[in-house]
C-alpha positions as protocol buffer text, in pm:
chain_id: "A"
residue {
  index: 1
  type: MET
  ca { x: 9985 y: 10859 z: 11165 }
}
residue {
  index: 2
  type: ILE
  ca { x: 10189 y: 10746 z: 10865 }
}
residue {
  index: 3
  type: LEU
  ca { x: 10055 y: 10432 z: 10693 }
}
residue {
  index: 4
  type: THR
  ca { x: 10280 y: 10195 z: 10501 }
}
residue {
  index: 5
  type: VAL
  ca { x: 10142 y: 9914 z: 10285 }
}
residue {
  index: 6
  type: THR
  ca { x: 10350 y: 9602 z: 10216 }
}
residue {
  index: 7
  type: LEU
  ca { x: 10138 y: 9356 z: 10022 }
}
residue {
  index: 8
  type: ASN
  ca { x: 10426 y: 9108 z: 9998 }
}
residue {
  index: 9
  type: THR
  ca { x: 10559 y: 9115 z: 10355 }
}
residue {
  index: 10
  type: ALA
  ca { x: 10856 y: 8897 z: 10442 }
}
residue {
  index: 11
  type: LEU
  ca { x: 11083 y: 8771 z: 10712 }
}
residue {
  index: 12
  type: ASP
  ca { x: 11422 y: 8914 z: 10617 }
}
residue {
  index: 13
  type: ILE
  ca { x: 11705 y: 8678 z: 10712 }
}
residue {
  index: 14
  type: THR
  ca { x: 12062 y: 8804 z: 10677 }
}
residue {
  index: 15
  type: TYR
  ca { x: 12361 y: 8568 z: 10684 }
}
residue {
  index: 16
  type: ARG
  ca { x: 12715 y: 8697 z: 10712 }
}
residue {
  index: 17
  type: VAL
  ca { x: 12996 y: 8480 z: 10576 }
}
residue {
  index: 18
  type: ARG
  ca { x: 13365 y: 8552 z: 10545 }
}
residue {
  index: 19
  type: SER
  ca { x: 13373 y: 8491 z: 10171 }
}
residue {
  index: 20
  type: LEU
  ca { x: 13087 y: 8370 z: 9948 }
}
residue {
  index: 21
  type: ARG
  ca { x: 13203 y: 8111 z: 9694 }
}
residue {
  index: 22
  type: PRO
  ca { x: 12988 y: 7910 z: 9451 }
}
residue {
  index: 23
  type: HIS
  ca { x: 12972 y: 7532 z: 9503 }
}
residue {
  index: 24
  type: ALA
  ca { x: 13122 y: 7559 z: 9854 }
}
residue {
  index: 25
  type: SER
  ca { x: 13003 y: 7512 z: 10213 }
}
residue {
  index: 26
  type: HIS
  ca { x: 13007 y: 7824 z: 10429 }
}
residue {
  index: 27
  type: ARG
  ca { x: 13024 y: 7886 z: 10800 }
}
residue {
  index: 28
  type: VAL
  ca { x: 12781 y: 8164 z: 10893 }
}
residue {
  index: 29
  type: SER
  ca { x: 12933 y: 8411 z: 11142 }
}
residue {
  index: 30
  type: GLU
  ca { x: 12609 y: 8599 z: 11220 }
}
residue {
  index: 31
  type: VAL
  ca { x: 12234 y: 8563 z: 11155 }
}
residue {
  index: 32
  type: THR
  ca { x: 11975 y: 8839 z: 11193 }
}
residue {
  index: 33
  type: GLU
  ca { x: 11597 y: 8828 z: 11140 }
}
residue {
  index: 34
  type: ARG
  ca { x: 11378 y: 9135 z: 11083 }
}
residue {
  index: 35
  type: PRO
  ca { x: 11026 y: 9206 z: 10961 }
}
residue {
  index: 36
  type: GLY
  ca { x: 11077 y: 9267 z: 10591 }
}
residue {
  index: 37
  type: GLY
  ca { x: 10927 y: 9392 z: 10271 }
}
residue {
  index: 38
  type: LYS
  ca { x: 10974 y: 9749 z: 10154 }
}
residue {
  index: 39
  type: GLY
  ca { x: 10697 y: 9910 z: 10359 }
}
residue {
  index: 40
  type: LEU
  ca { x: 10811 y: 9746 z: 10683 }
}
residue {
  index: 41
  type: ASN
  ca { x: 11166 y: 9866 z: 10618 }
}
residue {
  index: 42
  type: VAL
  ca { x: 11028 y: 10217 z: 10563 }
}
residue {
  index: 43
  type: ALA
  ca { x: 10832 y: 10193 z: 10889 }
}
residue {
  index: 44
  type: ARG
  ca { x: 11138 y: 10102 z: 11098 }
}
residue {
  index: 45
  type: VAL
  ca { x: 11335 y: 10398 z: 10963 }
}
residue {
  index: 46
  type: LEU
  ca { x: 11040 y: 10630 z: 11029 }
}
residue {
  index: 47
  type: THR
  ca { x: 11013 y: 10517 z: 11391 }
}
residue {
  index: 48
  type: ALA
  ca { x: 11385 y: 10582 z: 11437 }
}
residue {
  index: 49
  type: LEU
  ca { x: 11312 y: 10937 z: 11317 }
}
residue {
  index: 50
  type: GLY
  ca { x: 11043 y: 10974 z: 11583 }
}
residue {
  index: 51
  type: HIS
  ca { x: 10726 y: 10908 z: 11382 }
}
residue {
  index: 52
  type: GLU
  ca { x: 10436 y: 10677 z: 11465 }
}
residue {
  index: 53
  type: VAL
  ca { x: 10359 y: 10430 z: 11187 }
}
residue {
  index: 54
  type: THR
  ca { x: 10085 y: 10178 z: 11115 }
}
residue {
  index: 55
  type: VAL
  ca { x: 10182 y: 9889 z: 10887 }
}
residue {
  index: 56
  type: THR
  ca { x: 9942 y: 9681 z: 10683 }
}
residue {
  index: 57
  type: GLY
  ca { x: 9961 y: 9411 z: 10418 }
}
residue {
  index: 58
  type: PHE
  ca { x: 9930 y: 9034 z: 10446 }
}
residue {
  index: 59
  type: THR
  ca { x: 10064 y: 8788 z: 10701 }
}
residue {
  index: 60
  type: GLY
  ca { x: 10026 y: 8411 z: 10729 }
}
residue {
  index: 61
  type: GLY
  ca { x: 10172 y: 8085 z: 10855 }
}
residue {
  index: 62
  type: ALA
  ca { x: 10457 y: 8030 z: 11098 }
}
residue {
  index: 63
  type: THR
  ca { x: 10677 y: 8285 z: 10921 }
}
residue {
  index: 64
  type: GLY
  ca { x: 10403 y: 8545 z: 10948 }
}
residue {
  index: 65
  type: ARG
  ca { x: 10377 y: 8485 z: 11322 }
}
residue {
  index: 66
  type: VAL
  ca { x: 10751 y: 8547 z: 11358 }
}
residue {
  index: 67
  type: VAL
  ca { x: 10714 y: 8873 z: 11165 }
}
residue {
  index: 68
  type: GLN
  ca { x: 10432 y: 8986 z: 11393 }
}
residue {
  index: 69
  type: ASP
  ca { x: 10622 y: 8888 z: 11707 }
}
residue {
  index: 70
  type: LEU
  ca { x: 10915 y: 9098 z: 11588 }
}
residue {
  index: 71
  type: LEU
  ca { x: 10684 y: 9390 z: 11510 }
}
residue {
  index: 72
  type: THR
  ca { x: 10548 y: 9375 z: 11864 }
}
residue {
  index: 73
  type: ALA
  ca { x: 10899 y: 9451 z: 11988 }
}
residue {
  index: 74
  type: THR
  ca { x: 10931 y: 9753 z: 11755 }
}
residue {
  index: 75
  type: PRO
  ca { x: 10833 y: 10077 z: 11936 }
}
residue {
  index: 76
  type: ALA
  ca { x: 10586 y: 10315 z: 11767 }
}
residue {
  index: 77
  type: VAL
  ca { x: 10476 y: 10058 z: 11505 }
}
residue {
  index: 78
  type: VAL
  ca { x: 10110 y: 9950 z: 11502 }
}
residue {
  index: 79
  type: ASP
  ca { x: 10050 y: 9609 z: 11344 }
}
residue {
  index: 80
  type: ALA
  ca { x: 9743 y: 9616 z: 11116 }
}
residue {
  index: 81
  type: LEU
  ca { x: 9846 y: 9321 z: 10896 }
}
residue {
  index: 82
  type: VAL
  ca { x: 9562 y: 9117 z: 10745 }
}
residue {
  index: 83
  type: PRO
  ca { x: 9575 y: 8738 z: 10801 }
}
residue {
  index: 84
  type: VAL
  ca { x: 9582 y: 8495 z: 10506 }
}
residue {
  index: 85
  type: THR
  ca { x: 9597 y: 8118 z: 10480 }
}
residue {
  index: 86
  type: GLY
  ca { x: 9924 y: 8109 z: 10286 }
}
residue {
  index: 87
  type: ALA
  ca { x: 10266 y: 8146 z: 10447 }
}
residue {
  index: 88
  type: THR
  ca { x: 10452 y: 8477 z: 10453 }
}
residue {
  index: 89
  type: ARG
  ca { x: 10764 y: 8459 z: 10238 }
}
residue {
  index: 90
  type: ARG
  ca { x: 11127 y: 8474 z: 10345 }
}
residue {
  index: 91
  type: THR
  ca { x: 11405 y: 8675 z: 10187 }
}
residue {
  index: 92
  type: ILE
  ca { x: 11764 y: 8564 z: 10232 }
}
residue {
  index: 93
  type: ALA
  ca { x: 12056 y: 8808 z: 10212 }
}
residue {
  index: 94
  type: VAL
  ca { x: 12409 y: 8666 z: 10219 }
}
residue {
  index: 95
  type: VAL
  ca { x: 12671 y: 8927 z: 10299 }
}
residue {
  index: 96
  type: ASP
  ca { x: 13028 y: 8856 z: 10187 }
}
residue {
  index: 97
  type: GLU
  ca { x: 13241 y: 9017 z: 10459 }
}
residue {
  index: 98
  type: LEU
  ca { x: 13552 y: 9014 z: 10242 }
}
residue {
  index: 99
  type: THR
  ca { x: 13407 y: 9212 z: 9950 }
}
residue {
  index: 100
  type: GLY
  ca { x: 13104 y: 9374 z: 10115 }
}
residue {
  index: 101
  type: ASP
  ca { x: 12882 y: 9240 z: 9837 }
}
residue {
  index: 102
  type: THR
  ca { x: 12533 y: 9105 z: 9912 }
}
residue {
  index: 103
  type: THR
  ca { x: 12354 y: 8818 z: 9736 }
}
residue {
  index: 104
  type: GLN
  ca { x: 11974 y: 8831 z: 9766 }
}
residue {
  index: 105
  type: LEU
  ca { x: 11725 y: 8543 z: 9737 }
}
residue {
  index: 106
  type: ASN
  ca { x: 11356 y: 8642 z: 9737 }
}
residue {
  index: 107
  type: GLU
  ca { x: 11067 y: 8396 z: 9768 }
}
residue {
  index: 108
  type: PRO
  ca { x: 10748 y: 8479 z: 9570 }
}
residue {
  index: 109
  type: GLY
  ca { x: 10505 y: 8509 z: 9861 }
}
residue {
  index: 110
  type: PRO
  ca { x: 10170 y: 8341 z: 9938 }
}
residue {
  index: 111
  type: THR
  ca { x: 9886 y: 8319 z: 9689 }
}
residue {
  index: 112
  type: ILE
  ca { x: 9615 y: 8565 z: 9791 }
}
residue {
  index: 113
  type: THR
  ca { x: 9252 y: 8460 z: 9735 }
}
residue {
  index: 114
  type: PRO
  ca { x: 8984 y: 8702 z: 9608 }
}
residue {
  index: 115
  type: ALA
  ca { x: 8819 y: 8699 z: 9951 }
}
residue {
  index: 116
  type: GLU
  ca { x: 9151 y: 8787 z: 10120 }
}
residue {
  index: 117
  type: TRP
  ca { x: 9211 y: 9070 z: 9873 }
}
residue {
  index: 118
  type: SER
  ca { x: 8862 y: 9209 z: 9942 }
}
residue {
  index: 119
  type: ALA
  ca { x: 8923 y: 9191 z: 10318 }
}
residue {
  index: 120
  type: PHE
  ca { x: 9246 y: 9384 z: 10276 }
}
residue {
  index: 121
  type: GLN
  ca { x: 9080 y: 9657 z: 10069 }
}
residue {
  index: 122
  type: GLU
  ca { x: 8819 y: 9710 z: 10340 }
}
residue {
  index: 123
  type: ALA
  ca { x: 9086 y: 9727 z: 10612 }
}
residue {
  index: 124
  type: TYR
  ca { x: 9294 y: 9969 z: 10403 }
}
residue {
  index: 125
  type: GLU
  ca { x: 9007 y: 10210 z: 10349 }
}
residue {
  index: 126
  type: ASP
  ca { x: 8935 y: 10210 z: 10723 }
}
residue {
  index: 127
  type: LEU
  ca { x: 9300 y: 10289 z: 10800 }
}
residue {
  index: 128
  type: LEU
  ca { x: 9306 y: 10580 z: 10555 }
}
residue {
  index: 129
  type: ALA
  ca { x: 9060 y: 10766 z: 10780 }
}
residue {
  index: 130
  type: SER
  ca { x: 9337 y: 10835 z: 11035 }
}
residue {
  index: 131
  type: ALA
  ca { x: 9640 y: 10850 z: 10802 }
}
residue {
  index: 132
  type: SER
  ca { x: 9840 y: 11168 z: 10733 }
}
residue {
  index: 133
  type: THR
  ca { x: 10010 y: 11003 z: 10434 }
}
residue {
  index: 134
  type: VAL
  ca { x: 10039 y: 10653 z: 10288 }
}
residue {
  index: 135
  type: ALA
  ca { x: 10322 y: 10467 z: 10112 }
}
residue {
  index: 136
  type: LEU
  ca { x: 10241 y: 10174 z: 9882 }
}
residue {
  index: 137
  type: CYS
  ca { x: 10555 y: 9965 z: 9862 }
}
residue {
  index: 138
  type: GLY
  ca { x: 10702 y: 9663 z: 9690 }
}
residue {
  index: 139
  type: SER
  ca { x: 10599 y: 9369 z: 9477 }
}
residue {
  index: 140
  type: LEU
  ca { x: 10259 y: 9205 z: 9447 }
}
residue {
  index: 141
  type: PRO
  ca { x: 10214 y: 8853 z: 9585 }
}
residue {
  index: 142
  type: PRO
  ca { x: 10055 y: 8590 z: 9359 }
}
residue {
  index: 143
  type: GLY
  ca { x: 9679 y: 8629 z: 9327 }
}
residue {
  index: 144
  type: VAL
  ca { x: 9670 y: 9007 z: 9374 }
}
residue {
  index: 145
  type: PRO
  ca { x: 9551 y: 9187 z: 9057 }
}
residue {
  index: 146
  type: VAL
  ca { x: 9828 y: 9359 z: 8863 }
}
residue {
  index: 147
  type: GLY
  ca { x: 9627 y: 9682 z: 8883 }
}
residue {
  index: 148
  type: ALA
  ca { x: 9600 y: 9660 z: 9262 }
}
residue {
  index: 149
  type: TYR
  ca { x: 9811 y: 9966 z: 9334 }
}
residue {
  index: 150
  type: ALA
  ca { x: 9605 y: 10177 z: 9095 }
}
residue {
  index: 151
  type: GLY
  ca { x: 9295 y: 10099 z: 9301 }
}
residue {
  index: 152
  type: LEU
  ca { x: 9477 y: 10174 z: 9629 }
}
residue {
  index: 153
  type: VAL
  ca { x: 9604 y: 10504 z: 9487 }
}
residue {
  index: 154
  type: ARG
  ca { x: 9251 y: 10604 z: 9388 }
}
residue {
  index: 155
  type: ALA
  ca { x: 9118 y: 10512 z: 9733 }
}
residue {
  index: 156
  type: ALA
  ca { x: 9382 y: 10733 z: 9898 }
}
residue {
  index: 157
  type: ARG
  ca { x: 9304 y: 11022 z: 9666 }
}
residue {
  index: 158
  type: THR
  ca { x: 8932 y: 10988 z: 9741 }
}
residue {
  index: 159
  type: ALA
  ca { x: 9014 y: 11001 z: 10113 }
}
residue {
  index: 160
  type: GLY
  ca { x: 9233 y: 11309 z: 10064 }
}
residue {
  index: 161
  type: VAL
  ca { x: 9549 y: 11129 z: 10182 }
}
residue {
  index: 162
  type: PRO
  ca { x: 9879 y: 11200 z: 9999 }
}
residue {
  index: 163
  type: VAL
  ca { x: 10008 y: 10875 z: 9849 }
}
residue {
  index: 164
  type: LEU
  ca { x: 10362 y: 10767 z: 9752 }
}
residue {
  index: 165
  type: LEU
  ca { x: 10401 y: 10466 z: 9523 }
}
residue {
  index: 166
  type: ASP
  ca { x: 10723 y: 10260 z: 9523 }
}
residue {
  index: 167
  type: THR
  ca { x: 10696 y: 9956 z: 9300 }
}
residue {
  index: 168
  type: SER
  ca { x: 10808 y: 9844 z: 8955 }
}
residue {
  index: 169
  type: GLY
  ca { x: 10705 y: 9695 z: 8622 }
}
residue {
  index: 170
  type: GLU
  ca { x: 10341 y: 9670 z: 8521 }
}
residue {
  index: 171
  type: ALA
  ca { x: 10223 y: 9746 z: 8875 }
}
residue {
  index: 172
  type: LEU
  ca { x: 10407 y: 10080 z: 8853 }
}
residue {
  index: 173
  type: ARG
  ca { x: 10279 y: 10158 z: 8503 }
}
residue {
  index: 174
  type: ARG
  ca { x: 9918 y: 10105 z: 8606 }
}
residue {
  index: 175
  type: GLY
  ca { x: 9965 y: 10275 z: 8939 }
}
residue {
  index: 176
  type: VAL
  ca { x: 10108 y: 10590 z: 8777 }
}
residue {
  index: 177
  type: ALA
  ca { x: 9799 y: 10617 z: 8558 }
}
residue {
  index: 178
  type: ALA
  ca { x: 9591 y: 10652 z: 8878 }
}
residue {
  index: 179
  type: ARG
  ca { x: 9780 y: 10979 z: 8949 }
}
residue {
  index: 180
  type: PRO
  ca { x: 9970 y: 10923 z: 9276 }
}
residue {
  index: 181
  type: ASP
  ca { x: 10111 y: 11226 z: 9453 }
}
residue {
  index: 182
  type: SER
  ca { x: 10462 y: 11084 z: 9413 }
}
residue {
  index: 183
  type: ILE
  ca { x: 10657 y: 10783 z: 9291 }
}
residue {
  index: 184
  type: LYS
  ca { x: 11009 y: 10673 z: 9390 }
}
residue {
  index: 185
  type: PRO
  ca { x: 11156 y: 10448 z: 9118 }
}
residue {
  index: 186
  type: ASN
  ca { x: 11522 y: 10362 z: 9079 }
}
residue {
  index: 187
  type: ALA
  ca { x: 11698 y: 10434 z: 8750 }
}
residue {
  index: 188
  type: ASP
  ca { x: 11615 y: 10094 z: 8596 }
}
residue {
  index: 189
  type: GLU
  ca { x: 11249 y: 10108 z: 8703 }
}
residue {
  index: 190
  type: LEU
  ca { x: 11217 y: 10461 z: 8565 }
}
residue {
  index: 191
  type: ALA
  ca { x: 11372 y: 10357 z: 8232 }
}
residue {
  index: 192
  type: GLU
  ca { x: 11138 y: 10057 z: 8210 }
}
residue {
  index: 193
  type: LEU
  ca { x: 10839 y: 10282 z: 8275 }
}
residue {
  index: 194
  type: THR
  ca { x: 10928 y: 10554 z: 8025 }
}
residue {
  index: 195
  type: GLY
  ca { x: 11162 y: 10388 z: 7774 }
}
residue {
  index: 196
  type: SER
  ca { x: 11422 y: 10662 z: 7836 }
}
residue {
  index: 197
  type: HIS
  ca { x: 11761 y: 10619 z: 8003 }
}
residue {
  index: 198
  type: ASP
  ca { x: 11802 y: 10996 z: 8039 }
}
residue {
  index: 199
  type: PRO
  ca { x: 11685 y: 11063 z: 8398 }
}
residue {
  index: 200
  type: LEU
  ca { x: 11582 y: 11423 z: 8328 }
}
residue {
  index: 201
  type: ARG
  ca { x: 11370 y: 11326 z: 8032 }
}
residue {
  index: 202
  type: ALA
  ca { x: 11236 y: 11016 z: 8207 }
}
residue {
  index: 203
  type: THR
  ca { x: 11118 y: 11202 z: 8518 }
}
residue {
  index: 204
  type: GLN
  ca { x: 10939 y: 11454 z: 8300 }
}
residue {
  index: 205
  type: ASP
  ca { x: 10772 y: 11173 z: 8103 }
}
residue {
  index: 206
  type: ALA
  ca { x: 10666 y: 10993 z: 8423 }
}
residue {
  index: 207
  type: ARG
  ca { x: 10491 y: 11312 z: 8534 }
}
residue {
  index: 208
  type: ARG
  ca { x: 10308 y: 11330 z: 8202 }
}
residue {
  index: 209
  type: ARG
  ca { x: 10191 y: 10973 z: 8262 }
}
residue {
  index: 210
  type: GLY
  ca { x: 10021 y: 11077 z: 8585 }
}
residue {
  index: 211
  type: ALA
  ca { x: 10266 y: 11111 z: 8877 }
}
residue {
  index: 212
  type: ARG
  ca { x: 10250 y: 11456 z: 9037 }
}
residue {
  index: 213
  type: THR
  ca { x: 10608 y: 11423 z: 9166 }
}
residue {
  index: 214
  type: VAL
  ca { x: 10885 y: 11184 z: 9063 }
}
residue {
  index: 215
  type: VAL
  ca { x: 11184 y: 11117 z: 9288 }
}
residue {
  index: 216
  type: ALA
  ca { x: 11433 y: 10886 z: 9115 }
}
residue {
  index: 217
  type: SER
  ca { x: 11709 y: 10696 z: 9298 }
}
residue {
  index: 218
  type: LEU
  ca { x: 12025 y: 10721 z: 9088 }
}
residue {
  index: 219
  type: GLY
  ca { x: 12266 y: 10516 z: 9300 }
}
residue {
  index: 220
  type: LYS
  ca { x: 12590 y: 10701 z: 9374 }
}
residue {
  index: 221
  type: SER
  ca { x: 12443 y: 11007 z: 9198 }
}
residue {
  index: 222
  type: GLY
  ca { x: 12180 y: 11044 z: 9470 }
}
residue {
  index: 223
  type: LEU
  ca { x: 11820 y: 11151 z: 9413 }
}
residue {
  index: 224
  type: LEU
  ca { x: 11663 y: 11346 z: 9128 }
}
residue {
  index: 225
  type: ALA
  ca { x: 11326 y: 11508 z: 9203 }
}
residue {
  index: 226
  type: HIS
  ca { x: 11089 y: 11656 z: 8947 }
}
residue {
  index: 227
  type: THR
  ca { x: 10803 y: 11827 z: 9132 }
}
residue {
  index: 228
  type: PRO
  ca { x: 10536 y: 12089 z: 9058 }
}
residue {
  index: 229
  type: GLU
  ca { x: 10750 y: 12334 z: 9258 }
}
residue {
  index: 230
  type: GLY
  ca { x: 11074 y: 12270 z: 9072 }
}
residue {
  index: 231
  type: ARG
  ca { x: 11349 y: 12022 z: 8994 }
}
residue {
  index: 232
  type: TRP
  ca { x: 11643 y: 11933 z: 9220 }
}
residue {
  index: 233
  type: GLN
  ca { x: 11920 y: 11677 z: 9248 }
}
residue {
  index: 234
  type: ALA
  ca { x: 12071 y: 11576 z: 9583 }
}
residue {
  index: 235
  type: THR
  ca { x: 12411 y: 11406 z: 9571 }
}
residue {
  index: 236
  type: PRO
  ca { x: 12594 y: 11239 z: 9862 }
}
residue {
  index: 237
  type: PRO
  ca { x: 12954 y: 11353 z: 9918 }
}
residue {
  index: 238
  type: THR
  ca { x: 13096 y: 11001 z: 9894 }
}
residue {
  index: 239
  type: ARG
  ca { x: 12987 y: 10649 z: 9810 }
}
residue {
  index: 240
  type: LEU
  ca { x: 12964 y: 10428 z: 10118 }
}
residue {
  index: 241
  type: HIS
  ca { x: 13028 y: 10055 z: 10085 }
}
residue {
  index: 242
  type: GLY
  ca { x: 12811 y: 9792 z: 10249 }
}
residue {
  index: 243
  type: ASN
  ca { x: 12470 y: 9630 z: 10207 }
}
residue {
  index: 244
  type: PRO
  ca { x: 12255 y: 9838 z: 9966 }
}
residue {
  index: 245
  type: THR
  ca { x: 11940 y: 9640 z: 10044 }
}
residue {
  index: 246
  type: GLY
  ca { x: 11690 y: 9885 z: 10191 }
}
residue {
  index: 247
  type: ALA
  ca { x: 11867 y: 10203 z: 10076 }
}
residue {
  index: 248
  type: GLY
  ca { x: 11568 y: 10298 z: 9862 }
}
residue {
  index: 249
  type: ASP
  ca { x: 11333 y: 10227 z: 10153 }
}
residue {
  index: 250
  type: ALA
  ca { x: 11534 y: 10462 z: 10375 }
}
residue {
  index: 251
  type: ALA
  ca { x: 11499 y: 10729 z: 10107 }
}
residue {
  index: 252
  type: VAL
  ca { x: 11121 y: 10678 z: 10105 }
}
residue {
  index: 253
  type: ALA
  ca { x: 11116 y: 10721 z: 10484 }
}
residue {
  index: 254
  type: GLY
  ca { x: 11306 y: 11046 z: 10444 }
}
residue {
  index: 255
  type: LEU
  ca { x: 11057 y: 11172 z: 10186 }
}
residue {
  index: 256
  type: LEU
  ca { x: 10754 y: 11078 z: 10398 }
}
residue {
  index: 257
  type: SER
  ca { x: 10895 y: 11232 z: 10716 }
}
residue {
  index: 258
  type: GLY
  ca { x: 10981 y: 11548 z: 10525 }
}
residue {
  index: 259
  type: LEU
  ca { x: 10626 y: 11565 z: 10392 }
}
residue {
  index: 260
  type: VAL
  ca { x: 10453 y: 11537 z: 10731 }
}
residue {
  index: 261
  type: GLU
  ca { x: 10705 y: 11783 z: 10882 }
}
residue {
  index: 262
  type: HIS
  ca { x: 10637 y: 12029 z: 10597 }
}
residue {
  index: 263
  type: LEU
  ca { x: 11001 y: 12053 z: 10490 }
}
residue {
  index: 264
  type: ALA
  ca { x: 11090 y: 12231 z: 10167 }
}
residue {
  index: 265
  type: TRP
  ca { x: 11190 y: 12001 z: 9882 }
}
residue {
  index: 266
  type: PRO
  ca { x: 11568 y: 12064 z: 9907 }
}
residue {
  index: 267
  type: ASP
  ca { x: 11555 y: 11973 z: 10277 }
}
residue {
  index: 268
  type: ARG
  ca { x: 11345 y: 11661 z: 10211 }
}
residue {
  index: 269
  type: LEU
  ca { x: 11593 y: 11546 z: 9950 }
}
residue {
  index: 270
  type: THR
  ca { x: 11889 y: 11616 z: 10175 }
}
residue {
  index: 271
  type: ARG
  ca { x: 11735 y: 11401 z: 10448 }
}
residue {
  index: 272
  type: ALA
  ca { x: 11634 y: 11122 z: 10210 }
}
residue {
  index: 273
  type: THR
  ca { x: 11978 y: 11111 z: 10047 }
}
residue {
  index: 274
  type: ALA
  ca { x: 12162 y: 11107 z: 10380 }
}
residue {
  index: 275
  type: LEU
  ca { x: 11934 y: 10831 z: 10513 }
}
residue {
  index: 276
  type: SER
  ca { x: 11979 y: 10624 z: 10199 }
}
residue {
  index: 277
  type: ALA
  ca { x: 12358 y: 10649 z: 10217 }
}
residue {
  index: 278
  type: ALA
  ca { x: 12365 y: 10583 z: 10592 }
}
residue {
  index: 279
  type: SER
  ca { x: 12151 y: 10271 z: 10550 }
}
residue {
  index: 280
  type: VAL
  ca { x: 12417 y: 10111 z: 10329 }
}
residue {
  index: 281
  type: VAL
  ca { x: 12657 y: 10082 z: 10623 }
}
residue {
  index: 282
  type: ALA
  ca { x: 12387 y: 9944 z: 10859 }
}
residue {
  index: 283
  type: PRO
  ca { x: 12391 y: 9566 z: 10911 }
}
residue {
  index: 284
  type: VAL
  ca { x: 12034 y: 9500 z: 10786 }
}
residue {
  index: 285
  type: ALA
  ca { x: 11762 y: 9667 z: 10577 }
}
residue {
  index: 286
  type: GLY
  ca { x: 11532 y: 9902 z: 10766 }
}
residue {
  index: 287
  type: GLU
  ca { x: 11811 y: 10050 z: 10977 }
}
residue {
  index: 288
  type: PHE
  ca { x: 12064 y: 10328 z: 10931 }
}
residue {
  index: 289
  type: ASP
  ca { x: 12388 y: 10433 z: 11093 }
}
residue {
  index: 290
  type: ARG
  ca { x: 12289 y: 10742 z: 11291 }
}
residue {
  index: 291
  type: GLY
  ca { x: 12642 y: 10879 z: 11314 }
}
residue {
  index: 292
  type: ALA
  ca { x: 12689 y: 10852 z: 10938 }
}
residue {
  index: 293
  type: TYR
  ca { x: 12345 y: 11005 z: 10880 }
}
residue {
  index: 294
  type: GLU
  ca { x: 12412 y: 11309 z: 11098 }
}
residue {
  index: 295
  type: GLU
  ca { x: 12753 y: 11360 z: 10939 }
}
residue {
  index: 296
  type: LEU
  ca { x: 12611 y: 11332 z: 10587 }
}
residue {
  index: 297
  type: LEU
  ca { x: 12326 y: 11578 z: 10649 }
}
residue {
  index: 298
  type: GLY
  ca { x: 12566 y: 11870 z: 10632 }
}
residue {
  index: 299
  type: ARG
  ca { x: 12749 y: 11742 z: 10326 }
}
residue {
  index: 300
  type: VAL
  ca { x: 12477 y: 11644 z: 10079 }
}
residue {
  index: 301
  type: ALA
  ca { x: 12491 y: 11879 z: 9777 }
}
residue {
  index: 302
  type: VAL
  ca { x: 12156 y: 11996 z: 9639 }
}
residue {
  index: 303
  type: THR
  ca { x: 12132 y: 12173 z: 9303 }
}
residue {
  index: 304
  type: GLY
  ca { x: 11828 y: 12284 z: 9110 }
}
residue {
  index: 305
  type: GLU
  ca { x: 11575 y: 12561 z: 9078 }
}
residue {
  index: 306
  type: VAL
  ca { x: 11218 y: 12656 z: 9155 }
}
residue {
  index: 307
  type: SER
  ca { x: 10998 y: 12628 z: 8850 }
}
residue {
  index: 308
  type: ALA
  ca { x: 10637 y: 12593 z: 8747 }
}
residue {
  index: 309
  type: ALA
  ca { x: 10729 y: 12303 z: 8515 }
}
């Protein structure tokens, strides 16, 4: 079982409008609602790849009930969300059909009490007992300690469960110090962590800070991986236009599925890059265009070398 953790779960609402203009009224042509937050997006992609996933994090209020109802209708996903008194947040994506651009509005999330945080930690440690790997994903809701991910990384390591961390800012800096098996920052998050805008140098520095493996999302340049086995870059053949929300989550799903299937690193990166690109042309985060994915698998270019570095 793959475990994904989304401490700041959400109800993702996507509006499609013909053309988004400031200070104007808009007629919405289509509305979709999905369970959201990075780990839930990862889980939906994993199930589409044939994996069973348990999701945990926090849920509360009427919005939380909608999220759980939607999860019930998602095959191969086990709902292990922990209830809280506050209301689950909403995220609003407005897609401009004319340009393909997306405007994102993210609520902060409910305030988590110390008792609720303790209850989650207990539930998380119980879930680790049956997990093959765990992904810790996304932002921290108010009330959760900034070092929360560091503690969750250490718990996974104690349980012998490989852990991938995908967050940003201070939560990432502290989490890296706890020595996760891998991290998946984008270029900006990696630069903020290391102070370097050179991806090669930055991935090496992130490993020195504690991450065993660093896989950096570089936008149209694909993925750069610095691992104990070597360093590789996977580049998509073309840049697809659409909604980029969730592209990084699709890449995480590719990395996790490749891990549990024991794929070599070039093959993991090929899958993750193809999934990330194919998610851009899907209508909402947590999905990917299967035709585009299968076509891209044979066209992703992977360069690099095996090394002990």
